[in-house]
Amino acid sequence: MKNAYPKLNPKTVVIGIGNPILSDDGLGIKAVNVLRSFYADKRENTGDGSCVGFMEFTEASTGGINLMEHMAGFQRAIVIDSIVTGRHKAGTVFKFIYPDIPYTRNTVSTHDMDLPAAIEIGRYLGISLPSEIIIFAVEARDVANFGEVLTEEVEAAIKSVVSEIQLMLGFR
Amino acid sequence: MRKISIDPVTRLEGHGKIDIFLNDEGNVENVYFIVPELRGFEQFCIGRLAEDMPVLTNRICGVCPEAHHMASVKALDRLFGVEPPPAAKKIRELLYMAFYVTDHTTHFYALGGPDFIVGPDAPPSERNVLGVIRKVGLDIGKEVIGTRARNHRIIEMIGGRGVHLTGGLPGGWSKSLSKEELEEIKFNAKKNIDFALFSLKIFDDVVLKNPVYKELIMSDVYIHKTYYMGTVDEHNSVNFYEGKIRVIDPEGNEFVKYDPADYTKHIAERVEPWTYLKYPYLKNIGWKGFVDGPESGIYSCTPLSRLNVSDKIATPLAQENFEKMYGALSDKREDGRYKPVHHRLATHWARLIELLYASEHMLELANDEETALSNVRTIPGGIPAGVGANGSPEAVGIGSVEAPRGTLTHHYVSDEKGVIKKVNLIVGTTNNYAPMTMSIKRAAEKLISKGKVVREGLLNRIEMAFRLYDPCLSCSTHSLPGKMPLIVKIRDKNGDAIKTIKRNSWD
């Protein structure tokens, strides 16, 4: 069978993951939206887009195989998710570099597997996957109530996640 | 960078927790399967416009947004009192078949397959999809990923977006399909049929021809004689998109067949103090506790249940395989129907037969001239509101589909302007919450006797008991079968924990 995914190209994908209507679980989606609009403006303002063209912003709602598929064809992946350790203050930002990653809320899928297993399978099957995978996780407070608003501490943390990713992507 | 350590016990508080209670003799008395609660969905919806519901409810769950989108838009057809034109219905159904193909494929190869193809007693490090690929071959892995990719593309093409669809509108669909698009769908549907047949062949070669696995399927650990539920068409053939809800008793007699809009007359929900999730049961039989048999209102709603309630399958190759499965596991009744199969592990087999049906039906729909018609919407003329209980104008819309994990019902009440006043959802998995609890109990009973606990394999045998239902609890417990962080607490009759068996990925 032909590989269903494109060959590796020098691009970064930023993936926000979570449920946008489940309070703090939606922070990944919200953060990626902030980044997307920031760089959209940039493209307009600079008119060049050379660097901007090398990044893509996307949303995912499930982890496991699906998340791995979103990374296919990129050289670097940055994932933004919520995490519930129960030991840290809400809004605490963590940065993990694959393969040294814990279970964040949405990088595993109940219906298939966790991200490291999905990446192992993807590589085994010859899918081009990023050599660098970074996960930003923010300690969530409320992931049990439906709602579109983040709790205050988590909302505030988006700023630091966004600015750190901007540093990595350039064009701050 | 900060170093952190994560305590799985903290994280698992209230998640994927199983409590096993023993009696004086040290045998299993009760099993509590506790799942977390997501709160406030109804409150979240009240005051919103009804037409927002298909794009709102498909965010409830990242695993089956397509099922929520479909049930929701069907509820809106009724709320607005409009009948979608034939092309719209067929386009919806076509998308839904592509969704079924991806969902059933992923479940079988990532979750069900490892137990059978690699073996239930293989070490967890091998009992995963990679183990399946190593055993069956690299090409099968590529086929699984390829099948997901091509069907996701079709879902995106028809639905407008890959994850959270936007295509569904009250009275129809937002776009028609071009000739080129239909050609692409046909090409892919044919590939799906080949893949489904290949998957059934693997099941035949690796599972059915292996006496150990066959014995496992037939074993009484995994048998429950409950009622079964599923949607059927006018010929009593399984249908995922529309029809009537048919319920059969454990002997295979039709107990009731009803319009999905009448669900409240037939389904009641049991509340237990130790879990947030409610247990649906057949109202007209009643709740008799966690027991099977004709006196207990517990029913199942799974791929196996759907085939149990059907007289046949409407596509030829799936029908051949339906005959094969029932020929092997059941007997014919006097009326020519097969008796229901109660062997829960056969659900994996039934799931592959449904995969084949979805693939064949996808091709039928793509070849159907009506699917290509350009009229895809009946514009609603307003909301035919009646008078509600408190005298104010009120409209009701109830829609249901067969989600891969069971019948999914969306029930909305709005005012005359379409502003939502009330929402009730019965999601697929909850139909199976009671049978799942029974299956876990049965597996535990076999492994715990007179206070002695067979630790080896306990977790996997228990997981196998609920994995076959493909549970999606409160869209999701964030638990991971095979490697799932799971806590089993065994308690004495006073409720004191005497043993705790844990397994989690941080170990």
XYZ file of C-alpha atoms in Angstrom:
679
model
C 0.000 0.000 0.000
C 1.178 3.527 -0.720
C 1.911 5.625 2.319
C -1.146 7.794 2.908
C 0.916 10.651 4.331
C 3.208 13.168 2.684
C 6.974 13.030 2.991
C 8.742 14.911 5.743
C 9.013 18.645 5.167
C 10.568 21.270 7.394
C 7.432 22.353 9.144
C 6.199 22.720 12.678
C 2.697 21.763 13.662
C 1.158 23.214 16.794
C -1.681 21.044 18.034
C -4.162 22.182 20.646
C -5.918 19.243 22.183
C -8.932 18.946 24.477
C -12.624 19.559 24.691
C -13.529 23.210 24.038
C -16.754 22.969 26.039
C -15.391 21.215 29.114
C -14.027 24.168 31.083
C -10.240 23.910 31.608
C -10.007 20.918 29.280
C -10.398 23.435 26.460
C -7.198 25.335 27.174
C -5.193 23.608 24.416
C -7.756 24.626 21.809
C -7.915 28.186 23.158
C -4.120 28.542 23.215
C -3.738 27.314 19.647
C -6.404 29.758 18.525
C -4.460 32.622 20.092
C -1.330 31.509 18.258
C -3.182 31.030 14.997
C -4.567 34.538 14.980
C -1.250 36.014 16.115
C 0.564 34.493 13.149
C -2.262 35.246 10.734
C -1.834 38.929 11.583
C 1.899 38.562 11.226
C 1.537 37.187 7.753
C -0.644 40.103 6.753
C 1.625 42.677 8.343
C 4.902 41.418 7.016
C 3.524 40.301 3.705
C 6.323 37.803 3.473
C 5.145 34.760 5.406
C 8.371 32.896 4.700
C 8.699 31.695 8.241
C 4.999 31.730 8.912
C 4.475 29.361 6.030
C 6.473 26.769 7.861
C 3.995 26.376 10.642
C 0.529 25.008 10.909
C -2.004 25.232 13.693
C -4.512 22.549 14.286
C -6.974 21.194 16.828
C -7.462 17.634 17.920
C -10.056 16.135 20.169
C -8.545 12.735 20.820
C -5.069 11.478 21.515
C -3.428 8.199 20.608
C -3.405 7.276 16.919
C -5.365 10.373 15.945
C -2.800 12.693 17.539
C 0.036 10.789 15.887
C -1.726 11.164 12.521
C -1.905 14.932 13.024
C 1.904 14.987 13.365
C 2.575 13.022 10.197
C 4.765 14.842 7.711
C 6.048 17.488 10.151
C 9.544 17.885 11.500
C 8.526 19.311 14.827
C 5.301 19.024 16.804
C 4.207 21.181 19.709
C 1.218 19.911 21.637
C -0.786 21.965 24.142
C -2.948 20.047 26.598
C -4.338 20.154 30.115
C -3.091 17.913 32.889
C -4.456 16.925 36.285
C -1.681 15.939 38.656
C -3.626 17.084 41.697
C -0.311 18.116 43.258
C 0.307 21.439 41.648
C -1.488 24.743 41.611
C -3.991 25.248 38.830
C -2.297 27.146 36.034
C 1.148 25.598 36.584
C 2.807 25.170 33.202
C 4.888 22.089 32.422
C 7.046 21.435 29.417
C 7.832 17.867 28.428
C 10.053 16.654 25.643
C 9.264 13.345 24.013
C 9.967 10.555 24.894
C 10.072 11.767 28.489
C 6.363 12.531 28.762
C 3.683 11.682 31.320
C -0.017 11.161 30.667
C -1.615 14.492 30.057
C -5.391 14.538 29.828
C -5.861 14.055 26.133
C -2.701 12.600 24.659
C -4.022 9.130 25.438
C -7.104 7.777 23.763
C -9.483 5.507 25.649
C -10.202 3.820 22.376
C -6.750 2.976 21.238
C -3.481 3.881 22.921
C -1.205 6.490 24.429
C 0.972 8.819 22.391
C 4.314 6.989 22.823
C 2.703 3.725 21.647
C 1.060 5.487 18.715
C 4.382 7.065 17.720
C 6.139 3.725 17.978
C 3.546 2.180 15.689
C 3.641 5.076 13.268
C 7.424 4.831 12.956
C 7.251 1.056 12.642
C 4.852 1.483 9.743
C 7.108 3.985 8.041
C 5.045 7.133 8.637
C 7.231 10.267 8.690
C 6.945 11.642 12.198
C 8.602 14.651 13.839
C 12.032 14.185 15.335
C 11.105 16.696 18.003
C 7.866 16.531 20.013
C 7.230 19.005 22.797
C 4.227 18.957 25.055
C 3.062 21.963 27.036
C 0.663 20.954 29.770
C -1.207 23.241 32.122
C -2.527 22.039 35.455
C -6.318 22.251 35.223
C -8.740 23.002 38.007
C -12.127 22.104 36.526
C -12.442 19.339 33.963
C -15.824 18.019 35.085
C -18.231 20.849 34.319
C -19.395 21.809 30.874
C -18.553 25.401 30.082
C -16.670 27.511 27.572
C -14.807 29.615 30.110
C -11.483 28.657 31.663
C -10.873 29.135 35.376
C -8.933 32.292 36.142
C -5.576 30.644 36.889
C -5.676 28.531 33.755
C -6.727 31.458 31.590
C -3.727 33.386 32.924
C -1.400 30.491 32.113
C -2.296 30.613 28.413
C -0.226 33.782 28.110
C 2.967 32.100 29.262
C 2.390 29.023 27.100
C 1.746 31.230 24.099
C 4.807 33.396 24.670
C 7.078 30.404 25.122
C 5.828 28.885 21.880
C 6.260 32.232 20.138
C 9.900 32.176 21.230
C 10.288 28.749 19.686
C 8.566 29.729 16.469
C 10.105 33.154 16.120
C 8.281 36.393 15.249
C 7.513 37.251 18.774
C 12.488 22.977 33.619
C 10.678 21.753 36.663
C 10.785 18.160 37.641
C 7.441 16.779 38.603
C 6.149 13.493 39.733
C 2.621 12.430 39.138
C 0.808 10.185 41.488
C -1.545 7.989 39.524
C -3.688 7.398 42.588
C -4.431 11.083 42.880
C -5.159 11.355 39.239
C -7.347 8.323 39.285
C -9.537 9.493 42.123
C -12.990 8.505 41.004
C -11.738 7.365 37.619
C -11.983 3.854 36.238
C -12.272 2.464 39.711
C -13.581 -0.971 40.473
C -14.580 -1.982 43.996
C -15.154 -5.675 44.626
C -17.068 -6.518 47.810
C -16.670 -9.963 49.354
C -19.167 -11.745 51.607
C -18.514 -13.684 54.840
C -17.254 -16.662 52.875
C -14.804 -14.519 50.995
C -16.657 -14.817 47.697
C -17.678 -11.944 45.448
C -20.850 -10.285 46.682
C -20.916 -7.110 44.656
C -18.887 -5.196 42.137
C -18.992 -1.455 41.766
C -17.653 -0.035 38.547
C -17.336 3.655 39.268
C -16.988 6.195 36.519
C -16.454 9.935 36.724
C -19.136 12.450 36.124
C -19.253 15.318 33.707
C -21.724 17.859 34.950
C -23.963 20.569 33.704
C -24.513 19.730 30.052
C -28.204 20.530 30.159
C -27.549 23.827 31.887
C -24.896 24.553 29.286
C -27.456 24.105 26.487
C -30.461 25.921 27.927
C -31.043 29.271 26.280
C -29.081 28.382 23.147
C -30.620 28.144 19.702
C -31.711 24.654 18.704
C -29.861 24.874 15.389
C -26.584 25.210 17.306
C -27.049 21.790 18.900
C -25.441 19.654 16.132
C -22.194 21.632 16.369
C -22.374 21.849 20.136
C -23.189 18.245 20.959
C -20.537 16.904 18.616
C -18.019 18.461 20.998
C -19.230 16.383 23.936
C -17.029 13.564 22.849
C -13.924 13.464 20.713
C -14.390 9.804 19.878
C -17.785 9.809 18.214
C -18.660 13.394 17.261
C -20.236 12.039 14.054
C -22.808 10.048 16.035
C -23.770 13.065 18.163
C -23.960 15.275 15.083
C -26.302 12.807 13.354
C -28.594 12.162 16.348
C -28.753 15.892 16.932
C -29.635 16.852 13.387
C -32.300 14.130 13.312
C -33.775 15.568 16.517
C -33.860 18.962 14.776
C -35.720 17.508 11.757
C -38.477 16.600 14.189
C -38.268 19.807 16.224
C -38.666 21.903 13.062
C -41.164 19.421 11.593
C -39.274 18.966 8.311
C -38.526 15.901 6.233
C -35.088 16.009 4.562
C -35.059 15.242 0.812
C -33.786 11.760 -0.206
C -30.318 13.002 -1.209
C -29.768 14.597 2.213
C -30.706 11.431 4.055
C -28.413 9.388 1.879
C -25.514 11.822 2.213
C -25.872 11.712 5.995
C -25.954 7.939 5.936
C -22.969 7.769 3.594
C -20.882 9.850 5.960
C -22.080 7.719 8.835
C -20.885 4.531 7.135
C -17.402 6.030 6.674
C -17.416 6.864 10.393
C -18.404 3.298 11.311
C -15.574 1.919 9.199
C -12.955 4.002 11.011
C -14.402 3.396 14.458
C -14.858 -0.375 14.193
C -11.468 -0.773 12.509
C -9.678 1.072 15.273
C -11.477 -0.824 18.003
C -10.788 -4.222 16.559
C -7.119 -3.753 15.796
C -6.132 -1.587 18.741
C -8.324 -2.993 21.494
C -10.117 -6.238 20.728
C -7.564 -7.745 18.406
C -4.634 -7.882 20.830
C -6.472 -10.249 23.193
C -7.250 -12.687 20.428
C -4.500 -12.297 17.907
C -1.652 -11.959 20.389
C -3.409 -13.854 23.172
C -5.117 -12.962 26.445
C -2.229 -14.222 28.552
C 0.569 -12.636 26.558
C 2.521 -10.043 28.535
C 0.935 -6.576 28.298
C 4.061 -5.309 26.542
C 3.169 -7.525 23.567
C -0.613 -7.417 23.891
C -1.107 -4.313 21.818
C -1.530 -3.286 18.231
C 2.215 -3.588 17.639
C 1.969 -7.198 18.791
C -0.872 -7.686 16.296
C 1.227 -6.217 13.497
C 4.203 -8.393 14.399
C 2.005 -11.454 14.331
C -0.103 -10.735 11.271
C 2.354 -8.651 9.259
C 3.439 -5.100 8.600
C 0.961 -4.694 5.759
C -1.999 -5.041 8.075
C -0.742 -2.091 10.123
C -0.479 -0.002 6.985
C -3.983 -1.081 5.993
C -5.376 -0.011 9.381
C -3.774 3.429 9.124
C -4.718 3.669 5.445
C -8.350 2.759 6.171
C -8.541 5.439 8.835
C -6.953 8.017 6.530
C -9.181 7.427 3.506
C -12.402 7.377 5.534
C -11.424 10.457 7.532
C -10.929 12.185 4.206
C -14.452 11.208 3.140
C -15.885 12.409 6.453
C -14.140 15.740 5.948
C -15.261 15.962 2.330
C -18.925 15.385 3.181
C -19.033 16.887 6.662
C -17.109 20.101 6.080
C -14.587 19.442 8.841
C -12.604 16.457 9.937
C -13.363 16.488 13.620
C -16.382 18.579 14.444
C -18.728 18.307 11.518
C -20.724 21.245 10.291
C -22.750 19.675 7.461
C -25.950 18.804 9.319
C -28.879 21.224 9.190
C -32.516 20.799 10.183
C -34.198 19.459 7.077
C -31.083 18.269 5.308
C -27.416 18.773 4.612
C -25.363 21.825 3.731
C -23.867 20.539 0.480
C -24.585 18.105 -2.304
C -22.010 15.693 -3.680
C -20.346 16.117 -7.054
C -19.812 13.308 -9.519
C -16.078 13.348 -8.816
C -16.641 13.158 -5.074
C -18.961 10.197 -5.489
C -16.414 8.444 -7.695
C -13.781 8.875 -5.013
C -16.184 7.528 -2.388
C -16.978 4.489 -4.548
C -13.303 3.755 -5.024
C -12.711 3.929 -1.283
C -15.834 1.961 -0.368
C -14.546 -0.917 -2.508
C -11.263 -0.786 -0.631
C -13.209 -0.847 2.626
C -15.044 -4.000 1.542
C -11.743 -5.730 0.772
C -10.350 -4.641 4.105
C -13.410 -5.856 6.038
C -13.290 -9.234 4.288
C -9.594 -9.471 5.051
C -10.267 -8.671 8.725
C -12.913 -11.395 8.917
C -10.446 -13.808 7.364
C -7.883 -12.956 10.041
C -10.544 -13.531 12.684
C -11.335 -16.877 11.094
C -7.716 -17.981 10.689
C -6.291 -16.752 13.943
C -9.226 -16.913 16.338
C -11.836 -19.379 15.169
C -9.356 -22.006 14.029
C -7.591 -21.854 17.377
C -9.355 -24.142 19.880
C -8.077 -22.137 22.866
C -9.607 -18.879 21.632
C -12.791 -20.592 20.550
C -13.132 -22.040 24.015
C -12.599 -18.588 25.465
C -15.447 -17.203 23.337
C -17.712 -20.071 24.353
C -16.685 -19.918 28.027
C -19.493 -19.208 30.494
C -17.426 -16.426 32.078
C -18.534 -14.211 29.267
C -22.191 -15.233 28.894
C -25.137 -13.092 30.015
C -28.689 -13.800 28.904
C -30.104 -10.292 28.792
C -32.557 -8.451 26.576
C -31.039 -6.870 23.456
C -31.718 -3.597 21.692
C -30.939 -2.184 18.265
C -32.368 -0.187 15.363
C -33.935 -2.112 12.473
C -35.481 -1.117 9.146
C -38.934 -2.171 7.925
C -37.567 -5.634 7.053
C -36.016 -6.088 10.497
C -32.509 -5.679 9.070
C -29.910 -3.862 11.133
C -29.754 -0.138 10.371
C -27.336 2.364 11.885
C -29.051 5.529 10.700
C -32.790 5.107 11.067
C -35.689 2.803 11.757
C -37.477 1.502 14.794
C -35.948 0.372 18.035
C -36.437 -3.362 18.404
C -35.968 -5.142 21.716
C -35.852 -8.924 21.978
C -35.998 -11.077 25.092
C -33.250 -13.553 26.029
C -35.039 -16.281 24.030
C -35.139 -14.137 20.904
C -38.845 -13.187 20.981
C -39.635 -9.636 19.992
C -40.472 -7.861 23.222
C -41.257 -4.480 21.723
C -40.619 -2.380 18.643
C -41.050 1.360 18.999
C -40.444 4.701 17.375
C -37.288 6.284 18.885
C -39.433 9.288 19.879
C -41.298 7.036 22.333
C -38.189 6.026 24.262
C -39.423 7.420 27.567
C -42.301 4.936 27.506
C -39.842 2.059 27.340
C -36.627 3.107 29.021
C -36.187 4.154 32.624
C -32.970 5.054 34.412
C -31.830 3.580 37.705
C -29.788 5.732 40.049
C -27.314 4.049 42.385
C -25.746 6.014 45.223
C -22.171 4.965 44.466
C -21.877 6.126 40.894
C -22.833 9.193 38.906
C -23.794 7.348 35.758
C -27.399 6.155 35.573
C -28.340 2.633 34.569
C -30.982 2.516 31.817
C -33.325 -0.488 31.896
C -36.576 -1.640 30.320
C -39.331 0.156 32.155
C -41.960 -2.465 31.424
C -39.858 -5.279 32.887
C -38.421 -3.367 35.822
C -35.132 -3.139 37.662
C -34.256 -6.332 39.515
C -30.630 -5.610 40.295
C -27.545 -6.728 38.426
C -28.971 -10.010 37.163
C -29.763 -11.363 33.723
C -32.737 -13.413 32.545
C -36.248 -12.539 31.307
C -37.347 -11.083 34.663
C -34.593 -8.465 34.690
C -34.982 -5.258 32.686
C -31.270 -5.063 31.885
C -30.560 -4.922 28.167
C -27.468 -4.645 26.010
C -26.895 -2.497 23.004
C -23.699 -3.483 21.205
C -22.720 -4.765 17.738
C -23.724 -8.251 18.914
C -27.015 -6.917 20.305
C -27.805 -5.198 17.018
C -27.294 -8.419 15.094
C -29.275 -10.346 17.724
C -32.334 -8.154 17.187
C -32.063 -8.312 13.379
C -33.568 -11.016 11.202
C -30.892 -10.385 8.612
C -28.432 -7.903 7.150
C -29.353 -6.016 4.006
C -26.032 -6.445 2.161
C -24.965 -9.776 0.637
C -21.443 -10.325 1.996
C -22.328 -9.203 5.500
C -25.380 -11.484 5.358
C -23.110 -14.422 4.441
C -20.982 -13.698 7.485
C -24.056 -13.177 9.664
C -25.191 -16.701 8.694
C -21.738 -18.024 9.426
C -21.557 -16.525 12.908
C -25.057 -17.535 13.959
C -24.595 -20.956 12.357
C -21.556 -21.456 14.576
C -22.864 -20.013 17.840
C -26.644 -20.360 17.774
C -29.631 -22.429 16.621
C -32.555 -21.507 14.455
C -35.910 -20.945 16.087
C -39.184 -22.242 14.718
C -39.930 -18.904 13.083
C -36.700 -19.115 11.080
C -34.839 -16.492 13.103
C -31.686 -17.346 14.957
C -31.702 -17.438 18.725
C -29.665 -14.621 20.228
C -25.976 -15.205 20.865
C -25.197 -14.532 24.513
C -21.430 -15.078 24.301
C -20.227 -11.567 24.927
C -16.804 -12.075 23.387
C -18.544 -12.741 20.065
C -19.163 -8.969 20.070
C -15.744 -8.652 18.414
C -16.899 -10.947 15.611
C -20.172 -9.040 15.261
C -18.201 -5.780 15.092
C -16.277 -7.052 12.067
C -19.527 -8.123 10.389
C -20.849 -4.601 10.976
C -17.627 -3.251 9.473
C -18.374 -5.237 6.331
C -22.007 -4.094 6.276
C -20.951 -0.437 6.643
C -18.476 -0.842 3.761
C -20.980 -2.534 1.453
C -23.730 -0.078 2.293
C -21.341 2.803 1.669
C -20.833 1.524 -1.867
C -24.598 1.064 -2.350
C -25.244 4.635 -1.249
C -22.482 6.034 -3.455
C -23.979 4.162 -6.442
C -27.512 5.290 -5.639
C -28.687 7.930 -8.134
C -30.652 9.744 -5.441
C -27.452 10.448 -3.498
C -26.230 12.569 -6.418
C -29.322 14.800 -6.550
C -28.702 18.472 -5.927
C -31.696 19.115 -3.666
C -30.263 18.494 -0.221
C -32.466 20.598 1.992
C -36.070 21.194 2.907
C -36.097 24.663 4.393
C -38.067 24.696 7.639
C -40.999 27.075 7.646
C -40.912 27.677 11.384
C -41.334 25.701 14.536
C -44.591 23.819 14.915
C -44.851 24.477 18.629
C -47.646 23.010 20.685
C -48.589 23.917 24.213
C -46.210 22.788 26.927
C -46.964 21.574 30.435
C -46.985 25.087 31.893
C -49.116 26.506 29.098
C -46.281 28.128 27.172
C -45.475 27.245 23.542
C -43.229 24.239 23.252
C -41.743 22.046 20.511
C -40.114 18.664 20.950
C -37.500 16.921 18.817
C -36.156 13.450 19.471
C -33.588 11.830 17.212
C -31.632 8.637 17.480
C -28.952 6.695 15.630
C -26.996 3.569 16.391
C -23.657 4.843 17.669
C -20.949 2.174 17.456
C -21.358 1.719 21.222
C -25.160 1.587 21.307
C -28.344 3.507 20.568
C -27.748 7.226 20.967
C -30.779 9.403 21.680
C -30.963 13.200 21.666
C -34.102 14.784 23.079
C -34.664 18.539 22.890
C -37.491 20.784 24.008
C -37.577 24.370 22.747
C -39.916 27.315 22.765
C -41.648 28.542 19.591
C -38.532 30.468 18.561
C -36.261 27.451 18.841
C -34.612 28.458 22.102
C -33.641 25.314 24.019
C -35.520 24.743 27.272
C -34.655 21.148 28.031
C -32.124 18.559 26.875
C -31.808 14.871 27.597
C -29.262 12.531 26.040
C -28.911 8.793 26.397
C -25.452 8.061 25.061
C -24.496 4.724 23.541
C -22.320 3.367 26.301
C -24.755 4.011 29.153
C -27.108 1.413 27.650
C -24.420 -1.106 28.471
C -23.438 0.140 31.892
C -25.447 -2.535 33.730
C -24.302 -5.486 31.555
C -20.742 -4.206 31.801
C -21.008 -4.223 35.588
C -22.330 -7.789 35.403
C -19.528 -8.883 33.095
C -16.919 -7.431 35.444
C -18.569 -9.192 38.373
C -18.591 -12.511 36.536
C -14.914 -12.204 35.628
C -14.107 -11.352 39.269
C -16.106 -14.316 40.570
C -14.004 -16.679 38.527
C -10.797 -15.249 39.937
C -11.729 -14.783 43.580
C -12.899 -17.661 45.704
C -13.055 -18.025 49.480
C -10.965 -14.946 49.932
C -8.240 -16.233 47.636
C -7.435 -13.902 44.808
C -5.800 -14.994 41.606
C -3.751 -11.884 41.028
C -2.163 -13.075 37.846
C -4.306 -12.026 34.926
C -7.053 -10.528 37.132
C -6.753 -7.103 35.632
C -6.663 -8.269 32.047
C -9.569 -10.682 32.468
C -11.591 -7.914 34.052
C -10.598 -5.506 31.326
C -11.526 -8.031 28.659
C -14.964 -8.159 30.235
C -15.619 -4.487 29.610
C -13.341 -3.894 26.642
C -15.704 -5.862 24.392
C -18.354 -3.186 24.993
C -15.870 -0.539 23.790
C -16.983 1.739 26.604
C -16.837 5.474 26.217
C -17.706 6.498 29.750
C -18.617 10.130 30.089
C -16.667 10.358 26.919
C -13.975 9.211 28.576
C -12.497 7.967 31.785
C -9.066 8.628 30.322
C -8.292 5.047 31.037
C -6.382 2.895 28.709
C -7.217 -0.732 28.081
C -4.195 -2.924 27.813
C -2.107 -0.447 29.700
C -4.958 1.182 31.474
C -4.403 2.821 34.822
C -6.811 0.753 36.850
C -7.420 0.290 40.530
C -9.254 -2.748 41.792
C -10.060 -2.648 45.488
C -11.246 -5.777 47.192
C -13.279 -5.066 50.306
C -14.703 -7.255 53.040
C -18.358 -7.188 53.981
C -17.838 -4.113 56.143
C -16.436 -2.233 53.218
C -12.867 -2.195 54.526
C -10.276 -2.602 51.805
C -8.407 -5.869 52.275
C -6.500 -5.858 49.048
C -5.733 -3.328 46.361
C -4.468 -4.303 42.955
C -3.146 -1.452 40.892
C -1.712 -1.142 37.496
C -0.798 2.025 35.729
C 1.552 3.325 33.178
C 3.849 5.004 35.685
C 4.768 1.735 37.356
